[in-house]
Coordinates of C-alpha atoms in Angstrom, one line a residue:
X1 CA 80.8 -19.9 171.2
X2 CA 79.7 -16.4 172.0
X3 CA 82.0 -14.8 169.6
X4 CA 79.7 -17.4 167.0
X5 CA 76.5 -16.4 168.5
X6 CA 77.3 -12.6 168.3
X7 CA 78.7 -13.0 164.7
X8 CA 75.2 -14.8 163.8
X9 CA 73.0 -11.4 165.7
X10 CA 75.0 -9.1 163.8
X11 CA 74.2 -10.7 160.5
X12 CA 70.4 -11.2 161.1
X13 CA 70.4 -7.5 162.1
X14 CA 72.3 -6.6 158.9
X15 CA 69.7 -8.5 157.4
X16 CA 67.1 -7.0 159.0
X17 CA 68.1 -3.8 158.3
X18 CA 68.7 -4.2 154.6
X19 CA 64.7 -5.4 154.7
X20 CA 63.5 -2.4 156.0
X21 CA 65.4 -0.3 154.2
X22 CA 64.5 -1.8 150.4
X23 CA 60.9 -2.2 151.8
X24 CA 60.8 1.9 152.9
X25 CA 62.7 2.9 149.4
X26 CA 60.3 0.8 147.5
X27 CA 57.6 2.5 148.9
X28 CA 58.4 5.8 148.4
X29 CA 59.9 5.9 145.2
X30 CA 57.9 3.3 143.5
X31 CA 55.7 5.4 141.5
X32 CA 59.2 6.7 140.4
X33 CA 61.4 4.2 140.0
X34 CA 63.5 4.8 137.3
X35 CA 62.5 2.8 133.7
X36 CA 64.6 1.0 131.7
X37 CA 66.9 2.8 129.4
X38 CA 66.0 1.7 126.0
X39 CA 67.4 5.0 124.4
X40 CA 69.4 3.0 122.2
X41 CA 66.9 0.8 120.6
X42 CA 64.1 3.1 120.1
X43 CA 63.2 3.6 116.5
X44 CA 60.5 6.1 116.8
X45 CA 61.1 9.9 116.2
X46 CA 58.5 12.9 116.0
X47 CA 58.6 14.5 112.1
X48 CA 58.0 18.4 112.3
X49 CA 58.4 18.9 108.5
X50 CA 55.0 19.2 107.3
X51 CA 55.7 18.2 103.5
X52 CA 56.9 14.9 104.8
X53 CA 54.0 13.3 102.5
X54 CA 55.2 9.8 103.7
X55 CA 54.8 10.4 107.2
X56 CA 51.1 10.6 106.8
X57 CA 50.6 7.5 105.1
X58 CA 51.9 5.1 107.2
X59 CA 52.0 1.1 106.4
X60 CA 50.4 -0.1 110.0
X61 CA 51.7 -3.5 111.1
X62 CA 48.4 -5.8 111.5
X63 CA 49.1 -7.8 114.6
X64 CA 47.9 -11.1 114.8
X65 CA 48.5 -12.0 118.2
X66 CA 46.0 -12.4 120.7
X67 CA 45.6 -9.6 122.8
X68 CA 45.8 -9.5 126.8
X69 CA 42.4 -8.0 127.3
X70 CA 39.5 -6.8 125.3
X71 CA 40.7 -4.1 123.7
X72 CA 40.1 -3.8 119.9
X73 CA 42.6 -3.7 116.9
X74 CA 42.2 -0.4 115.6
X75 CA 45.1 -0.7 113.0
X76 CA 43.6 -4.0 111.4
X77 CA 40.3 -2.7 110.8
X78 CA 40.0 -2.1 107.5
X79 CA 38.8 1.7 106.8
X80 CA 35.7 2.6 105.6
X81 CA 34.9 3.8 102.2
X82 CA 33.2 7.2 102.2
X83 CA 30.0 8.1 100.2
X84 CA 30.9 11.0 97.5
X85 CA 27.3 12.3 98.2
X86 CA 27.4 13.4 102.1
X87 CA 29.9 16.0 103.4
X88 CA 29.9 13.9 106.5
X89 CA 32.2 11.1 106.1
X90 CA 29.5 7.9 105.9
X91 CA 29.0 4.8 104.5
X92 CA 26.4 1.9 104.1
X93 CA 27.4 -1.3 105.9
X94 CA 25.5 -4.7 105.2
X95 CA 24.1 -5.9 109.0
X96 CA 25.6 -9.6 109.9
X97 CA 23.1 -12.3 108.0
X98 CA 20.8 -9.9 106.2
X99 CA 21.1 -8.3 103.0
X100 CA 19.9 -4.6 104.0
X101 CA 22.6 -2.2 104.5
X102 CA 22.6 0.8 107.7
X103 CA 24.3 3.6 107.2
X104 CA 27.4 4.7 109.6
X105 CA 29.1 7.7 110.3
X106 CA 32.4 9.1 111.9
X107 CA 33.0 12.9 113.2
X108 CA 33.8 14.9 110.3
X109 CA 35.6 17.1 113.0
X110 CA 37.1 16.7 116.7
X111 CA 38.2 19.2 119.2
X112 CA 41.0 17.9 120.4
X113 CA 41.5 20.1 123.2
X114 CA 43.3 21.7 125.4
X115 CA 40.9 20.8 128.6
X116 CA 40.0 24.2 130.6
X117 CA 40.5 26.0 127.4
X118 CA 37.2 26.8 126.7
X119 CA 36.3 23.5 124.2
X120 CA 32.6 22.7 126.1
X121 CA 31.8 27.0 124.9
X122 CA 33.4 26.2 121.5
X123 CA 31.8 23.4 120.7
X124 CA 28.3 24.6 122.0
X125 CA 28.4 27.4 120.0
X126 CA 29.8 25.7 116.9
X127 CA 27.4 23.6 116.9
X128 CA 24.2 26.3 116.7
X129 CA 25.1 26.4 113.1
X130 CA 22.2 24.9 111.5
X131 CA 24.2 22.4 109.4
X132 CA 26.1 20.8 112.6
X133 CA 24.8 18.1 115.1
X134 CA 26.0 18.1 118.2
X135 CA 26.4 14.4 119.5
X136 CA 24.7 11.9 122.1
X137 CA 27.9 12.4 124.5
X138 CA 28.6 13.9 127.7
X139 CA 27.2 17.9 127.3
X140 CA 26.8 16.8 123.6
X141 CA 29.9 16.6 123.0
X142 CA 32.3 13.9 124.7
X143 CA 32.5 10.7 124.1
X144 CA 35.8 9.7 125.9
X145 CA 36.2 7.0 123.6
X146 CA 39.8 7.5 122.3
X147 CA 41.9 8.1 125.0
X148 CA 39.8 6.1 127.8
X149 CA 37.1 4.0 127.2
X150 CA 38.4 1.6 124.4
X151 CA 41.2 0.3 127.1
X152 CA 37.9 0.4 129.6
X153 CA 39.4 3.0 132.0
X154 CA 37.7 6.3 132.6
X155 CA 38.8 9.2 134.7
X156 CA 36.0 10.6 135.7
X157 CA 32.5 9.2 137.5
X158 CA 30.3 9.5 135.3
X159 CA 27.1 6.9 133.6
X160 CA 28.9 7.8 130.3
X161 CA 31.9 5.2 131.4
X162 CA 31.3 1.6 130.1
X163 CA 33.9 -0.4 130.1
X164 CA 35.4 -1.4 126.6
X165 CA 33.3 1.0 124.5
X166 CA 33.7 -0.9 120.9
X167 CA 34.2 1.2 117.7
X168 CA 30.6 0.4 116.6
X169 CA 29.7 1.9 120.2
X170 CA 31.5 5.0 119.2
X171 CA 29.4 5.2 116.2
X172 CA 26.5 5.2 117.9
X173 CA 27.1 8.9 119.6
X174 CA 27.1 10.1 115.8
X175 CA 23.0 10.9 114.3
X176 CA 23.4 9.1 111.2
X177 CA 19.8 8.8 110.7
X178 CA 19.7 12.4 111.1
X179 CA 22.6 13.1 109.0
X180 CA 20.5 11.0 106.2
X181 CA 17.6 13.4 105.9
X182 CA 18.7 16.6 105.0
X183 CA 19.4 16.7 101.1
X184 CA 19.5 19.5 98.3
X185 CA 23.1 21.5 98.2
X186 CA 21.4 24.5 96.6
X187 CA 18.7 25.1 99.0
X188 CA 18.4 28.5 101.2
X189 CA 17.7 29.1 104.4
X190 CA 16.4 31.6 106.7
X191 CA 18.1 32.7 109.7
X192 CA 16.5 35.9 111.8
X193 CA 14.6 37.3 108.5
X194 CA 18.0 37.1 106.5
X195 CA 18.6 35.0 104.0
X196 CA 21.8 32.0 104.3
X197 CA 23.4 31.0 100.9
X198 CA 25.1 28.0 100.1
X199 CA 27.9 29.8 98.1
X200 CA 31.1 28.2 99.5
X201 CA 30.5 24.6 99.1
X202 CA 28.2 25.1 95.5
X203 CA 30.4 23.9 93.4
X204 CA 31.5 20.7 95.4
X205 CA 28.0 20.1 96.1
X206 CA 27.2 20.0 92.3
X207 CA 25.9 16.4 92.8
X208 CA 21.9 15.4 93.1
X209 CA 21.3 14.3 96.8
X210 CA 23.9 15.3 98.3
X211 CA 24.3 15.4 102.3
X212 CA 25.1 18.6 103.9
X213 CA 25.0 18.2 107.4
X214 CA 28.2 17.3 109.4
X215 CA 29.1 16.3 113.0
X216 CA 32.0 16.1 115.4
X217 CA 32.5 15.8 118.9
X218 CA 35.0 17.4 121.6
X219 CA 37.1 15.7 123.9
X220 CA 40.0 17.5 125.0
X221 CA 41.1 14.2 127.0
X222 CA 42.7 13.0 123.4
X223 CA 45.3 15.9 123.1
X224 CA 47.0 14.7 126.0
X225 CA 45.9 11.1 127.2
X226 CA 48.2 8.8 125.6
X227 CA 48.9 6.8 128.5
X228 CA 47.3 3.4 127.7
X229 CA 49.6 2.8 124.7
X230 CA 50.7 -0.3 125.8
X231 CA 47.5 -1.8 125.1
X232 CA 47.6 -1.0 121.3
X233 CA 49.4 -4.3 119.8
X234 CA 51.6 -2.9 117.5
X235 CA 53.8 -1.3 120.1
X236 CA 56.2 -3.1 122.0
X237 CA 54.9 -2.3 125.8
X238 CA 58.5 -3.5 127.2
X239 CA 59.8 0.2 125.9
X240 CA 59.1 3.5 127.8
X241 CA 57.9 5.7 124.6
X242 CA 55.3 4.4 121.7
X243 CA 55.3 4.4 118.4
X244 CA 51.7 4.2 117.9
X245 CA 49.5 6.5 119.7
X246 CA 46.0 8.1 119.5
X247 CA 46.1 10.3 116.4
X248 CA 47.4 7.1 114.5
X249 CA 44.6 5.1 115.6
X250 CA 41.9 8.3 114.5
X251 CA 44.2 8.8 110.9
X252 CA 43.9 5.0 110.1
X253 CA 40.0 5.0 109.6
X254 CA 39.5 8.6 109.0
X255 CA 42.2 10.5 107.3
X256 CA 40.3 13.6 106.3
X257 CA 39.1 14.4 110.0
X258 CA 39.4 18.1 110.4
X259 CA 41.3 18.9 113.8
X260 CA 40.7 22.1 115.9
X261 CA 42.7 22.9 119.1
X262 CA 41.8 25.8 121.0
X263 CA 45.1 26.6 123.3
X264 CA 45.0 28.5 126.9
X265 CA 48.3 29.8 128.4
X266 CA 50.0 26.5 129.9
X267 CA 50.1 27.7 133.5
X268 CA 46.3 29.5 133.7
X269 CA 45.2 26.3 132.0
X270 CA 46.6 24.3 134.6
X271 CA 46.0 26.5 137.5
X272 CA 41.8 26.5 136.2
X273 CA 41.9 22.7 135.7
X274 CA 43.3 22.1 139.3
X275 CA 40.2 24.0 140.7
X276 CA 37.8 22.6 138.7
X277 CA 38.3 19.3 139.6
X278 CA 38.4 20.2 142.9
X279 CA 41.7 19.2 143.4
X280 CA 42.8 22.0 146.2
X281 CA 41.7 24.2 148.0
X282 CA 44.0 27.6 148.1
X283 CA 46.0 29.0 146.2
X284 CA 49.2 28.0 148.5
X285 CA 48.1 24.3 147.9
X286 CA 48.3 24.9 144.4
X287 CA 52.0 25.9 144.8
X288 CA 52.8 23.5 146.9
X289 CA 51.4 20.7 144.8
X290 CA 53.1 22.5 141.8
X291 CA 56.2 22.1 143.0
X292 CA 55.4 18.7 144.6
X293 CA 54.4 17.0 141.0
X294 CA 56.8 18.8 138.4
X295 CA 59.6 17.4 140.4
X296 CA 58.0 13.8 140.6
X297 CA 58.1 14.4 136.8
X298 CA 61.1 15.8 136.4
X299 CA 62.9 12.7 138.1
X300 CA 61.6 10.3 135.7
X301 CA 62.8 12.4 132.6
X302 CA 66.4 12.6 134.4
X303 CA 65.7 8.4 134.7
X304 CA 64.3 8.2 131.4
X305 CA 65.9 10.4 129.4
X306 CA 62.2 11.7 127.5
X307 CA 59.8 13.9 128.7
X308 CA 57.7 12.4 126.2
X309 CA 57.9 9.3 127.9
X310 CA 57.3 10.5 131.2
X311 CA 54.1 12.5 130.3
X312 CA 52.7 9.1 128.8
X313 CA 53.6 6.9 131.7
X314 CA 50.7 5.2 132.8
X315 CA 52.7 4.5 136.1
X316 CA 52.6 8.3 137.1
X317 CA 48.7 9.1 135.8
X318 CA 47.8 8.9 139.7
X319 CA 50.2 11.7 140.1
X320 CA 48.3 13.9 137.1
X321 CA 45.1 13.0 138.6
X322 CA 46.1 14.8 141.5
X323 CA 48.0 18.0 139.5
X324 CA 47.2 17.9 135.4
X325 CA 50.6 19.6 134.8
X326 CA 50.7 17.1 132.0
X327 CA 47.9 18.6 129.9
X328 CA 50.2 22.1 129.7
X329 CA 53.2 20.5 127.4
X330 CA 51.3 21.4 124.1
X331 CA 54.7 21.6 121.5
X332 CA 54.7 17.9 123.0
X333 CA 51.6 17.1 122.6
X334 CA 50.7 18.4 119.1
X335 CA 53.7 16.6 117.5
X336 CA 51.7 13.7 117.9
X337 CA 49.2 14.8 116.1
X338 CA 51.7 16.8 113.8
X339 CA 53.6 13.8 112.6
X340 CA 50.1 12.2 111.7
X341 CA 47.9 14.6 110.5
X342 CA 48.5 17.1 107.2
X343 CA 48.8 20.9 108.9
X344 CA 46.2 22.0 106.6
X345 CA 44.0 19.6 108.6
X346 CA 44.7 21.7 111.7
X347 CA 42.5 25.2 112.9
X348 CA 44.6 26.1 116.2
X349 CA 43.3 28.8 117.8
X350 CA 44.4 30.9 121.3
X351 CA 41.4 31.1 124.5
X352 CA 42.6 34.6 124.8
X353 CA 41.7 35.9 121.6
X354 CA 38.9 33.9 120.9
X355 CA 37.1 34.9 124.0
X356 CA 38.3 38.6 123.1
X357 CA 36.7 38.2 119.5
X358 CA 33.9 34.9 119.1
X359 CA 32.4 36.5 115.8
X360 CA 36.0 36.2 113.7
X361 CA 37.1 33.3 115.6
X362 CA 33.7 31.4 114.5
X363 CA 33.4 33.2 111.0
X364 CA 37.0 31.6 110.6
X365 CA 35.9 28.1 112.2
X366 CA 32.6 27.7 110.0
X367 CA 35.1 28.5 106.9
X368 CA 37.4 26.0 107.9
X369 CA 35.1 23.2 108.6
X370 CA 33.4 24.5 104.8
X371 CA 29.8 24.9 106.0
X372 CA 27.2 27.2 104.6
X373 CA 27.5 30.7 104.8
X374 CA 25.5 32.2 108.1
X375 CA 24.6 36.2 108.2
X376 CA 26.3 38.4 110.9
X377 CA 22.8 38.5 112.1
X378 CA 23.6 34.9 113.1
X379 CA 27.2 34.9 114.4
X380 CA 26.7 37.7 116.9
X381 CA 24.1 35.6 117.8
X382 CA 26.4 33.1 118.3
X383 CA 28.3 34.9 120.0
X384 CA 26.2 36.8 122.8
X385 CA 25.2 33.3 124.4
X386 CA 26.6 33.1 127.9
X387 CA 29.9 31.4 128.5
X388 CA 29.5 27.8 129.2
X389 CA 31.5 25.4 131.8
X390 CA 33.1 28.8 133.9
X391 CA 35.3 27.5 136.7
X392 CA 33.0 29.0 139.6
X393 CA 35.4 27.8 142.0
X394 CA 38.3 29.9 140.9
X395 CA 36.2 33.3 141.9
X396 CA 36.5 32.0 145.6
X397 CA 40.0 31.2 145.4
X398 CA 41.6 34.2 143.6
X399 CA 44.6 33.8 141.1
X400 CA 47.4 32.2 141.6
X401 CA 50.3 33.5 144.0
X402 CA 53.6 35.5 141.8
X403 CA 56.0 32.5 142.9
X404 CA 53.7 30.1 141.6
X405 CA 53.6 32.0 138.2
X406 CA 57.2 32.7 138.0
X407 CA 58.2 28.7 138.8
X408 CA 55.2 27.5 136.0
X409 CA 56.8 29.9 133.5
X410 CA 60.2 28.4 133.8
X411 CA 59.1 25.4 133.3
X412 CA 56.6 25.7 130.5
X413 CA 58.9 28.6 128.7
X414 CA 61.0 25.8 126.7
X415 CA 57.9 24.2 125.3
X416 CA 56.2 27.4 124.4
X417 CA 58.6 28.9 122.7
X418 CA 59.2 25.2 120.6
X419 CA 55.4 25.8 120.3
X420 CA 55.6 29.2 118.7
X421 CA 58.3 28.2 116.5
X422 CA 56.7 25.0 115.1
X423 CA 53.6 27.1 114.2
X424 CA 55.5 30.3 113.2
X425 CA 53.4 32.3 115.6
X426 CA 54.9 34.3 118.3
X427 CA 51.3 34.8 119.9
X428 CA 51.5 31.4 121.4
X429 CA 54.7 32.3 123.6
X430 CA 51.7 34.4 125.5
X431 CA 53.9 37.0 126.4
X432 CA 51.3 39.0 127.8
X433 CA 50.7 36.9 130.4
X434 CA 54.2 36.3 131.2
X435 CA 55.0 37.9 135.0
X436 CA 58.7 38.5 133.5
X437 CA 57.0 41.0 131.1
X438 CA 55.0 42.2 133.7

């Protein structure tokens, strides 16, 4: 009898002990605990080759199921058709019961990012060129419709972040009206007592009425924030990786969007975006959250098998909240956008050299994005304007420590170097700012 009685204590206290332990390893690795292994099955693979023609025009799969929440269908809209006459790509659209028509307009450009790299100065000074409009966004600029407030999330607190911001929402940042007014391609300016010419676009804008002025908007959110995937119906949210992501969504309706990325050495950029948000307080919190975080993320590749999964894992955002390391994987990041978008549709500029040189850097910007011809006069105008959107906070702080710098090297290293190589450019291994080379 006491032999049964012990027998029956031990088990409960086996038992009890099992409990607690599954209920303390859930709890500490559950942000972490590892994803199912679909390596096998996954179909999707990132195309570097630029010439692949086919890869940028995809056939989208329209889903017809009903969705789990209120997120639209961007891949079974059907894309707009552009008017020949405005630079910006618009169209008329008949309003629901009535027979008069509104016009509507998309970004003819987006910054794309990266965040902390100087895309709030870029854009501000872009957009003194008198033939861009800045937009009715956050610092006329952001919209944070693409990567957040479609699925109705929002990272920041801000009166900008509605839940479920509709496409005709997103429209609605973009002056349309405004763009409608200005006419007459072969019309000269005055800028400072010099006069502008029209010369670069004359010959495309040999048609009567035609619409010069274009718009964009900057939200470096969308290089990186490709975490909500799951809610876009055509990918399967029971795997780890997408096939669908952002730059898919943005190529379906508007093919001939003209992308500029402005790029910041991967551990500066991180280090400035820490301290802007507030994140920490010293420069030996940085480290220590550094360290912390990258090997949080570097347990669910090791689970997972893809980095790219694990830097789009909604599971771990919290984690990037705390320490954006995720922001700093650009080779990553731009294939995204690389096996979307045409390369010729790209402008990819370094922080470093632009802040070392704004008149070239915007000479070469306005010639990209085919505007009208400014005088010198104009761009060193442009380009004496106080820096916008400086991370004061950094000043107090100081830089970050060497060991902090040396461990951020060795992790971002692979990435750059896959960076420099995919764009042929040895600048953007920023060897300059390596500590091994100094």
């Amino acid at each position: 009898m006491e032999r049964r009685v012990l027998n029956s204590v031990t088990a409960c206290g086996i038992l009890l002990c099992l409990v607690v332990y599954l209920y303390t390893y859930n709890f500490y690795t559950g942000i972490s605990r590892p994803l199912p292994d679909i390596r096998p099955i996954l179909s999707h693979r990132m195309i570097l080759d630029a010439s692949a023609e086919d890869n940028y025009h995809q056939k989208y799969v329209c889903s017809n199921q009903t969705h789990r929440n209120k997120v639209e269908d961007i891949l079974c809209m059907t894309p707009p058709n552009f008017l020949d006459n405005y630079q910006n790509p618009c169209w008329k659209e008949r309003g629901n019961g009535s027979g008069e028509t509104s016009l509507k307009c998309l970004p003819y450009f987006h910054i794309i990012g990266a965040a902390k790299a100087g895309t709030t100065d870029l854009f501000s000074r872009i957009t003194m060129h008198p033939s861009i409009m800045k937009v009715d966004g956050f610092l006329q600029k952001e919209t944070f419709y693409w990567s957040w407030r479609r699925y109705g999330k929002c990272e920041v607190s801000l009166r900008y972040c509605e839940n479920f911001l509709t496409f005709n929402q997103f429209l609605s940042f973009f002056k349309s009206d405004k763009i409608s007014l200005v006419r007459d391609a072969k019309m000269s300016y005055f800028l400072n007592g010099e006069i502008g010419s029209s010369s670069a676009n004359l010959i495309r804008r040999n048609k009567e009425n035609y619409h010069h002025m274009i718009t964009g908007h900057a939200d470096p959110m969308d290089l990186w924030g490709m975490y909500y995937w799951k809610d876009i119906p055509q990918n399967n949210a029971t795997l780890s990786e997408p096939v669908y992501t952002t730059p898919h969504l943005i190529h379906h309706i508007n093919p001939a969007l003209k992308l500029i990325v402005i790029l910041r050495e991967p551990s500066e950029r991180t280090y400035s975006h820490y301290l802007f948000r507030r994140l920490g307080n010293s420069a030996r919190e940085f480290h220590h959250h550094a360290v912390g975080n990258f090997t949080l993320l570097n347990t669910c590749v090791k689970n997972v098998g893809s980095m790219r999964a694990c830097l789009f894992n909604e599971s771990l955002l919290e984690h990037y909240k705390r320490f954006p390391i995720h922001g700093s994987f650009y080779s990553i990041l731009l294939k995204e956008w690389f096996s979307v978008f045409p390369r010729e549709q790209f402008l990819i500029m370094r922080t470093e050299d632009y802040s070392s040189n704004m008149t070239s850097h915007l000479r070469k910007i306005f010639n990209f994005l085919e505007v009208d011809d400014i005088t010198e006069t104009e761009l060193n105008n442009m380009s004496r304007v106080p820096v916008r959107r400086i991370t004061k906070h950094k000043k107090a702080i100081g830089n970050m420590l060497p060991e902090t710098k040396l461990f951020l090297y060795k992790i971002f290293q692979p990435y750059t170097q896959e960076l420099a190589d995919i764009l042929h450019d040895k600048r953007f291994l920023w060897e300059e700012n390596s500590i091994i080379s100094s």
